C-alpha cells in the first residue's frame, strides 16, 4: 500500500468513527447556518455560529483526528505553496515571491502539532495530579497583511492541534488569497474528519466585521497579529487576548563580533521578504571601532549605502510620513524605494539600502517594514545596549546581537526582555528558519505568551485523582 492509499484509508476510518461522510457532498456540521456553503459566510454571526457548532463536534473527536487533519493540511498545501506565495505577493503588492515561499514552507512544515500539548503529572502519597491543555472553543484570529497566508497556516495548525475551531479576520488587503486559503483548509479538514466549518471567515472581510467578531459572545479567545491599533482594540474587548503586536528590532554589534558573518547575517535578515517580517532587523547599532568594516562587508553582501546627507533626507522624507511608515512603500523593493525617493539606482538591484544616521533619527525610531536599514555608531557596548533598549521601546518583541563575549550576550538577552533574542545569526533564525526551534508567525508581545504554538491556544486544566496512581 503506498502513502496515498494509506492516507485515504486512515481518513476513511476516522470519518467512520466520527459518523460523518468522506465525500464533500453534504455539510455534516449539524448547524443550520452553513447552508451547504461552508467556510465562507455572508454574516459574521452565521460564521461564528457555524464554527461553534463545529467545535461542539470537534471536541468529541479523538486526538488522532486532530493529527490526521494537520497531516492532511501539511500534505495537501505543499503542492500549492508556490502558487499561494506568489498570489499573496501579487495581491498585497508587498514582499517578494521567493522569500514568501520560504515563509509559507516554514509555517507549513515547522509549526508543531498535537505533540506540542505536553501533559505534566505530579504524583505522591496523596495521589496524582494531571495538568493538560484543553481547547478554548472558537478562536477569533486576526491576520496581518504582511504575512497573510503564513499566519493563517501557522494559526490553523496551532489552534486546530489544540482542539479549537477558528474564525479568521483576514486583512482586507489580502482578501482574495486569504479567503481561498481558509476555504481550502476547511475543505481539507472536512474531507479528513467529516466536520464542516472548523475554519471559517466572511466573504467580505472589513474592519466592521472584525469589530463584530470581537464582540461576539461565542468567541472564546482572540489571537491578534497586527499593528498597535488592532491589538489595542482587542485588549479593550473584555475577552482574553493573545496579542502579537508591532516591534522595532535593533541589531547590536560589538567589537568582538565576527564582523564578516555579522554583515552577511544582517543583510540576509533585513532584506528577507523586503523587511516585512516583524522580527526583521530594523536598525543596526554598532561599536565605532568595527563600524567601517561592518558597513564595508554589508556592501559586499549586496547592501547599497547612501552617504550624501541631502539624499538621506530625501529618503527619510519618502519613507516616513507624519511620524509613521509610508504605507505605500511598506514591503517594496529597494529599487522601487530609491525610485520613489527620486534617488539614483545602481545597475545591479541592491538587496538592501543602508544609511548612517544619528541615534535619534526617525528612521531608527520608526517601524518601517522596508528594506531601508539605518546604522548608528556608538562608543562602546554599554552605550549600544542602552540605545538598543530605547529603540526596542519595551515592545517585548525581538532583538539581535552579534558578539563573541558571552557575558555581554547574557547581559543583553537578560535586559532586553524581548520575546525573541537572536545571538550571532539572522533575525529569521528566531522563527525557526535555518535554525533550531519551531516556527510561528504570531509572536505574542504585549500579552507575554511569546512564540506561540498549540499549547498557547489550550486552556491549562488540573485533573486530580486522590489516593492512587503513584507507583514509586
Ligand atoms: P494592521 O494592524 O494594519 O492590520 C492587522 C489586522 O488588523 C488586519 O486584519 C486589519 O484588517 C485589522 N485592523 C487594523 N486596524 C483595524 C481596526 N481599526 N479595526 C478592525 N480591524 C483592524 O497590520 P499590518 O500592516 O497588516 O501588519 C503589520 C503590523 O503587524 C506591524 O506593526 C507588525 O510588526 C505587526 N506584526 C506583528 C506580528 C507578531 O507576531 N508580533 C506578526 C506580524 C505582524
XYZ file of C-alpha atoms and ligand atoms in Angstrom:
516
model
C 0.000 0.000 0.000
C 1.533 3.358 -0.989
C 1.381 6.553 1.111
C -1.631 7.992 -0.692
C -3.622 4.797 -0.291
C -2.676 4.626 3.367
C -3.749 8.228 3.905
C -7.090 7.606 2.173
C -7.664 4.563 4.358
C -6.844 6.463 7.576
C -9.206 9.279 6.596
C -11.932 6.800 5.809
C -11.541 5.073 9.179
C -11.534 8.390 11.064
C -14.576 9.591 9.178
C -16.408 6.402 10.029
C -15.510 6.844 13.711
C -16.961 10.356 13.686
C -20.120 9.268 11.964
C -19.549 11.716 9.116
C -19.100 11.243 5.421
C -15.892 11.122 3.465
C -17.339 12.827 0.446
C -17.845 16.580 0.335
C -21.476 16.217 -0.705
C -23.320 17.196 2.488
C -22.383 19.572 5.274
C -22.011 17.368 8.333
C -21.546 20.069 10.954
C -25.092 19.719 12.161
C -25.574 23.500 12.087
C -28.429 25.150 10.262
C -26.456 28.176 9.153
C -23.852 26.974 6.699
C -26.490 26.188 4.142
C -24.283 23.794 2.264
C -21.743 26.588 1.647
C -19.252 26.133 4.426
C -16.145 28.172 5.292
C -17.134 31.496 3.698
C -20.216 33.246 5.098
C -22.148 36.419 4.364
C -22.506 37.412 8.003
C -20.134 37.308 10.969
C -22.795 35.861 13.247
C -23.521 32.962 10.882
C -19.810 32.219 10.539
C -19.137 32.232 14.289
C -22.272 30.192 14.982
C -21.192 27.585 12.436
C -17.661 27.468 13.879
C -19.185 26.991 17.323
C -21.405 24.125 16.107
C -18.290 22.611 14.543
C -16.418 22.979 17.837
C -19.077 21.030 19.704
C -18.456 18.095 17.371
C -14.698 18.568 17.143
C -14.275 18.356 20.905
C -15.739 14.851 20.765
C -13.115 13.749 18.259
C -10.002 11.862 19.402
C -6.541 13.402 19.298
C -5.681 11.250 16.295
C -8.343 13.116 14.319
C -6.580 16.406 15.046
C -3.269 14.853 13.989
C -4.812 13.497 10.798
C -6.185 16.928 9.888
C -2.782 18.531 10.433
C -1.033 15.855 8.375
C -3.548 16.376 5.591
C -3.044 20.169 5.688
C 0.752 19.712 5.522
C 0.461 17.200 2.716
C -2.120 18.924 0.517
C -0.991 22.544 0.863
C 2.574 21.566 -0.035
C 1.512 21.186 -3.667
C 0.068 24.689 -3.849
C 2.645 26.539 -1.763
C 4.426 28.248 -4.646
C 1.191 29.466 -6.250
C -0.114 30.560 -2.853
C 3.028 32.572 -2.072
C 3.056 34.205 -5.498
C -0.616 35.117 -5.255
C -0.060 36.653 -1.783
C 2.800 38.800 -3.101
C 0.739 39.824 -6.162
C -2.394 40.716 -4.198
C -0.740 42.655 -1.376
C 1.954 44.194 -3.592
C 4.340 43.611 -0.695
C 7.370 41.391 -0.203
C 8.973 39.106 -2.749
C 7.837 35.757 -4.049
C 10.990 33.738 -3.302
C 11.031 34.698 0.371
C 7.272 34.279 0.742
C 7.697 30.681 -0.435
C 10.277 30.128 2.338
C 7.998 31.720 4.940
C 4.955 29.669 3.935
C 7.049 26.494 3.788
C 8.346 27.151 7.306
C 4.801 27.733 8.590
C 3.525 24.571 6.930
C 6.356 22.222 7.851
C 7.670 23.598 11.118
C 4.604 24.612 13.139
C 4.194 21.983 15.855
C 1.016 19.924 16.014
C -0.684 17.904 18.753
C 2.692 16.797 20.183
C 3.092 20.341 21.496
C 0.354 19.748 24.091
C 2.650 18.299 26.721
C 0.997 16.711 29.755
C 2.552 17.258 33.165
C 1.873 14.811 36.025
C 2.576 15.158 39.733
C 2.351 12.067 41.909
C 2.846 11.395 45.627
C 1.413 9.700 48.687
C -1.887 11.545 48.308
C -2.467 10.598 44.677
C -1.951 12.127 41.264
C -2.490 15.467 39.524
C -2.577 15.887 35.755
C -2.099 19.215 34.020
C -3.392 19.158 30.464
C -4.303 21.613 27.730
C -7.893 21.582 26.566
C -9.471 23.781 23.895
C -10.994 27.217 24.433
C -13.697 26.906 21.752
C -13.930 29.286 18.797
C -10.840 31.491 18.451
C -11.158 34.841 16.672
C -7.862 35.160 14.788
C -6.823 38.434 13.138
C -4.162 38.155 10.422
C -1.919 40.954 9.105
C -1.307 41.994 5.508
C 2.427 41.487 5.918
C 2.278 37.688 6.408
C -1.317 36.860 5.412
C -1.043 33.236 4.321
C 1.829 32.341 6.672
C -0.248 33.492 9.651
C -3.354 31.589 8.524
C -1.367 28.351 8.012
C 0.543 28.757 11.271
C -2.562 29.679 13.299
C -4.636 26.857 11.770
C -2.084 24.197 12.683
C -1.562 25.530 16.223
C -5.219 26.201 17.009
C -6.691 23.041 15.447
C -3.989 20.968 17.189
C -5.238 22.397 20.481
C -8.796 21.362 19.597
C -10.253 24.779 18.768
C -12.154 25.977 15.739
C -11.289 29.328 14.144
C -12.972 32.425 12.790
C -10.409 34.372 10.743
C -10.411 38.130 10.239
C -8.101 38.346 7.250
C -6.619 41.675 6.217
C -8.884 43.287 3.586
C -5.729 43.957 1.531
C -5.126 40.202 1.291
C -8.787 39.239 0.956
C -8.752 37.008 -2.132
C -5.828 34.815 -1.188
C -6.924 34.611 2.459
C -10.467 33.518 1.578
C -9.139 30.966 -0.868
C -6.781 29.554 1.739
C -9.409 29.422 4.504
C -11.812 27.602 2.159
C -9.065 25.210 1.098
C -8.097 24.350 4.687
C -11.755 23.961 5.685
C -12.251 21.546 2.828
C -9.150 19.516 3.713
C -10.313 19.297 7.331
C -13.813 18.260 6.279
C -12.537 15.557 3.968
C -10.384 14.259 6.801
C -12.875 14.226 9.661
C -16.344 14.864 8.253
C -16.914 18.068 10.230
C -17.582 21.273 8.350
C -16.575 24.761 9.466
C -13.569 24.029 11.628
C -12.188 27.157 9.937
C -14.428 29.993 8.753
C -14.481 33.617 7.689
C -16.766 36.093 5.932
C -16.880 36.780 2.205
C -16.192 40.499 2.756
C -13.581 40.982 5.460
C -13.729 44.513 6.861
C -12.862 46.492 9.969
C -16.570 46.382 10.895
C -16.624 42.591 10.573
C -13.576 42.378 12.856
C -15.318 44.571 15.428
C -18.428 42.347 15.300
C -16.306 39.234 15.711
C -14.527 40.677 18.757
C -17.865 41.399 20.413
C -19.454 38.042 19.565
C -20.368 36.032 22.685
C -19.323 32.731 21.070
C -15.733 33.874 20.513
C -13.817 32.416 23.451
C -10.349 33.808 22.772
C -8.815 36.445 20.487
C -5.469 35.905 18.759
C -4.461 39.182 17.163
C -1.469 39.511 14.868
C -1.028 43.074 13.652
C -0.098 46.623 14.493
C -0.736 48.528 17.727
C -4.230 49.767 16.693
C -5.794 46.366 16.253
C -4.036 44.829 19.274
C -5.273 47.677 21.496
C -8.764 47.247 20.092
C -8.687 43.562 21.044
C -7.397 44.305 24.535
C -10.404 46.567 25.086
C -12.847 43.797 24.125
C -13.015 42.284 27.603
C -12.032 38.877 26.209
C -8.792 37.022 26.784
C -6.320 38.127 24.091
C -3.139 36.616 22.724
C -1.755 39.869 21.324
C 1.038 39.777 18.730
C 1.876 43.409 18.137
C 4.428 45.647 16.479
C 8.164 45.575 17.118
C 11.258 47.557 16.175
C 14.091 45.024 16.457
C 17.548 46.538 16.982
C 20.664 44.611 15.983
C 23.624 45.292 18.259
C 27.167 44.556 17.025
C 30.128 44.872 19.373
C 33.872 44.895 18.674
C 34.254 41.170 19.482
C 31.791 40.108 16.751
C 32.777 38.019 13.747
C 32.241 41.015 11.506
C 32.029 39.275 8.130
C 29.427 36.784 9.363
C 27.545 39.550 11.170
C 27.395 41.602 7.955
C 26.131 38.637 5.948
C 23.508 37.726 8.574
C 22.290 41.311 8.893
C 21.870 41.774 5.128
C 20.058 38.398 4.853
C 17.756 39.120 7.791
C 16.942 42.735 6.964
C 16.391 42.034 3.259
C 14.186 38.959 3.900
C 10.801 39.495 2.214
C 11.772 43.179 1.853
C 11.877 43.555 5.639
C 8.178 42.715 6.117
C 8.644 40.228 8.984
C 8.048 41.944 12.308
C 11.180 40.158 13.606
C 13.498 41.544 10.871
C 16.440 43.804 11.793
C 15.074 47.365 11.739
C 18.319 49.128 12.748
C 21.986 48.346 13.373
C 23.772 49.725 16.426
C 27.500 49.135 16.073
C 30.549 49.882 18.209
C 32.604 52.524 16.410
C 35.865 50.593 16.058
C 34.230 47.908 13.838
C 31.600 50.100 12.148
C 33.572 50.848 8.969
C 34.457 47.204 8.476
C 30.853 46.116 9.087
C 29.470 48.631 6.590
C 32.095 47.671 4.003
C 31.194 44.000 4.404
C 27.458 44.725 4.210
C 28.122 46.403 0.875
C 29.991 43.276 -0.256
C 26.894 41.238 0.583
C 24.593 43.389 -1.552
C 23.662 46.435 0.546
C 23.670 49.838 -1.171
C 24.910 52.692 1.002
C 23.678 56.268 0.664
C 26.142 58.733 2.180
C 25.075 62.129 0.832
C 23.172 63.979 3.664
C 20.718 65.571 1.200
C 19.914 62.151 -0.283
C 19.468 60.662 3.203
C 16.962 63.452 3.968
C 15.142 62.722 0.709
C 14.994 59.023 1.578
C 13.776 59.701 5.131
C 11.068 62.085 3.923
C 9.886 59.486 1.421
C 9.840 56.503 3.787
C 8.329 58.251 6.796
C 5.228 60.397 6.603
C 3.785 62.156 9.642
C 5.937 60.089 12.003
C 4.832 56.711 10.610
C 5.965 54.377 7.843
C 4.724 55.457 4.410
C 2.173 52.658 3.797
C 2.668 52.935 0.032
C 6.280 51.788 0.409
C 5.880 49.080 3.072
C 7.338 45.809 1.748
C 8.542 47.317 -1.542
C 11.872 46.511 -3.206
C 14.965 48.695 -2.631
C 14.860 49.728 -6.306
C 11.263 50.905 -6.045
C 12.013 52.824 -2.840
C 15.011 54.568 -4.433
C 12.841 55.488 -7.429
C 10.090 56.822 -5.150
C 12.660 58.978 -3.365
C 13.990 60.270 -6.696
C 17.415 58.804 -6.000
C 19.792 57.128 -8.447
C 19.664 53.360 -8.596
C 22.746 51.171 -9.015
C 22.812 48.981 -12.134
C 22.651 45.807 -10.060
C 19.447 45.880 -7.954
C 20.556 46.122 -4.309
C 19.234 43.764 -1.635
C 19.062 46.500 0.990
C 19.550 50.249 1.380
C 21.807 51.309 4.269
C 22.354 54.770 5.751
C 24.408 56.026 8.675
C 22.317 58.274 10.915
C 22.321 59.743 14.421
C 20.754 57.769 17.305
C 17.520 59.789 17.426
C 16.836 59.650 13.681
C 13.223 58.922 12.685
C 14.486 56.038 10.530
C 15.774 54.384 13.717
C 12.791 55.060 15.944
C 10.050 54.124 13.413
C 8.985 50.573 12.496
C 9.300 50.940 8.725
C 8.873 47.386 7.368
C 11.008 48.403 4.363
C 14.449 47.271 3.167
C 15.978 50.535 4.437
C 18.344 49.901 7.336
C 19.660 52.765 9.473
C 23.067 52.291 11.134
C 24.118 54.103 14.313
C 27.671 54.224 15.726
C 28.185 54.042 19.465
C 31.368 54.352 21.557
C 31.092 51.042 23.336
C 28.885 48.059 24.229
C 27.230 49.773 27.221
C 26.168 52.729 25.084
C 24.953 50.318 22.387
C 22.876 48.316 24.841
C 21.272 51.462 26.273
C 20.352 52.611 22.762
C 19.066 49.142 21.793
C 16.730 49.203 24.798
C 15.428 52.616 23.734
C 14.930 51.572 20.104
C 13.099 48.371 21.064
C 10.900 50.587 23.169
C 9.666 47.980 25.642
C 7.615 46.261 22.956
C 8.956 42.859 24.105
C 9.355 41.776 20.503
C 12.755 40.879 19.022
C 16.416 41.876 19.359
C 19.534 40.551 17.658
C 23.154 40.715 18.814
C 26.489 39.813 17.269
C 29.307 39.305 19.770
C 31.739 36.655 20.933
C 31.596 37.905 24.523
C 29.321 35.509 26.408
C 28.727 37.704 29.434
C 27.705 40.625 27.210
C 25.363 38.366 25.230
C 23.836 37.201 28.503
C 23.512 40.707 29.869
C 21.827 41.998 26.714
C 19.498 38.988 26.459
C 18.529 39.457 30.098
C 17.902 43.200 29.938
C 16.246 43.397 26.524
C 13.226 41.368 27.762
C 12.266 40.582 24.172
C 10.170 37.543 23.210
C 12.929 36.582 20.747
C 16.650 37.253 21.197
C 18.919 36.006 18.386
C 22.627 35.632 19.045
C 25.056 35.606 16.106
C 22.509 34.841 13.407
C 19.992 36.466 11.068
C 16.734 37.582 12.673
C 14.727 34.851 10.948
C 16.647 32.247 12.965
C 14.310 33.406 15.742
C 11.309 31.848 13.978
C 12.979 28.562 13.162
C 14.066 29.421 9.618
C 17.526 27.899 9.095
C 17.855 27.386 12.846
C 16.622 25.294 15.728
C 13.151 25.872 17.111
C 9.614 25.747 15.809
C 8.089 28.317 13.502
C 5.474 30.852 14.460
C 4.089 33.930 12.771
C 2.205 35.067 15.864
C 4.716 36.342 18.414
C 2.662 37.428 21.384
C 4.401 40.536 22.678
C 2.280 42.754 24.979
C 0.395 39.785 26.443
C 3.580 37.773 27.068
C 2.983 34.337 25.524
C 5.960 34.902 23.187
C 6.451 32.492 20.285
C 3.017 30.895 20.116
C 2.274 27.229 19.400
C -0.574 24.783 20.071
C -0.177 24.964 23.853
C -0.669 28.750 23.745
C -4.169 28.070 22.455
C -5.015 25.490 25.095
C -6.605 26.139 28.445
C -4.367 24.650 31.146
C -6.502 22.478 33.421
C -5.813 20.386 36.505
C -7.317 16.932 36.998
C -6.860 15.368 40.426
C -7.065 11.727 41.480
C -6.860 11.111 45.206
C -5.131 8.145 46.831
C -3.631 6.392 43.899
C -1.626 6.070 40.722
C 1.775 6.686 42.250
C 3.989 3.672 41.555
C 7.208 4.999 43.089
P -2.551 46.172 10.705
O -2.567 46.467 12.149
O -2.798 47.252 9.732
O -3.574 45.030 10.349
C -3.692 43.842 11.102
C -5.106 43.371 11.041
O -5.910 44.216 11.800
C -5.748 43.342 9.685
O -6.532 42.183 9.572
C -6.601 44.591 9.646
O -7.683 44.445 8.794
C -7.008 44.674 11.057
N -7.256 46.010 11.539
C -6.357 47.013 11.629
N -6.919 48.084 12.183
C -8.208 47.735 12.471
C -9.313 48.390 13.053
N -9.241 49.646 13.474
N -10.490 47.714 13.170
C -10.596 46.432 12.760
N -9.582 45.753 12.190
C -8.408 46.394 12.036
O -1.147 45.481 10.460
P -0.422 45.137 9.096
O 0.077 46.387 8.479
O -1.185 44.226 8.269
O 0.784 44.344 9.740
C 1.924 44.973 10.184
C 1.960 45.147 11.677
O 1.721 43.921 12.328
C 3.338 45.592 12.105
O 3.239 46.523 13.132
C 3.985 44.296 12.554
O 5.033 44.466 13.484
C 2.819 43.600 13.177
N 3.016 42.165 13.185
C 3.268 41.565 14.358
C 3.476 40.203 14.377
C 3.787 39.489 15.648
O 3.832 38.261 15.629
N 4.006 40.159 16.766
C 3.417 39.452 13.200
C 3.140 40.119 12.012
C 2.921 41.474 12.020
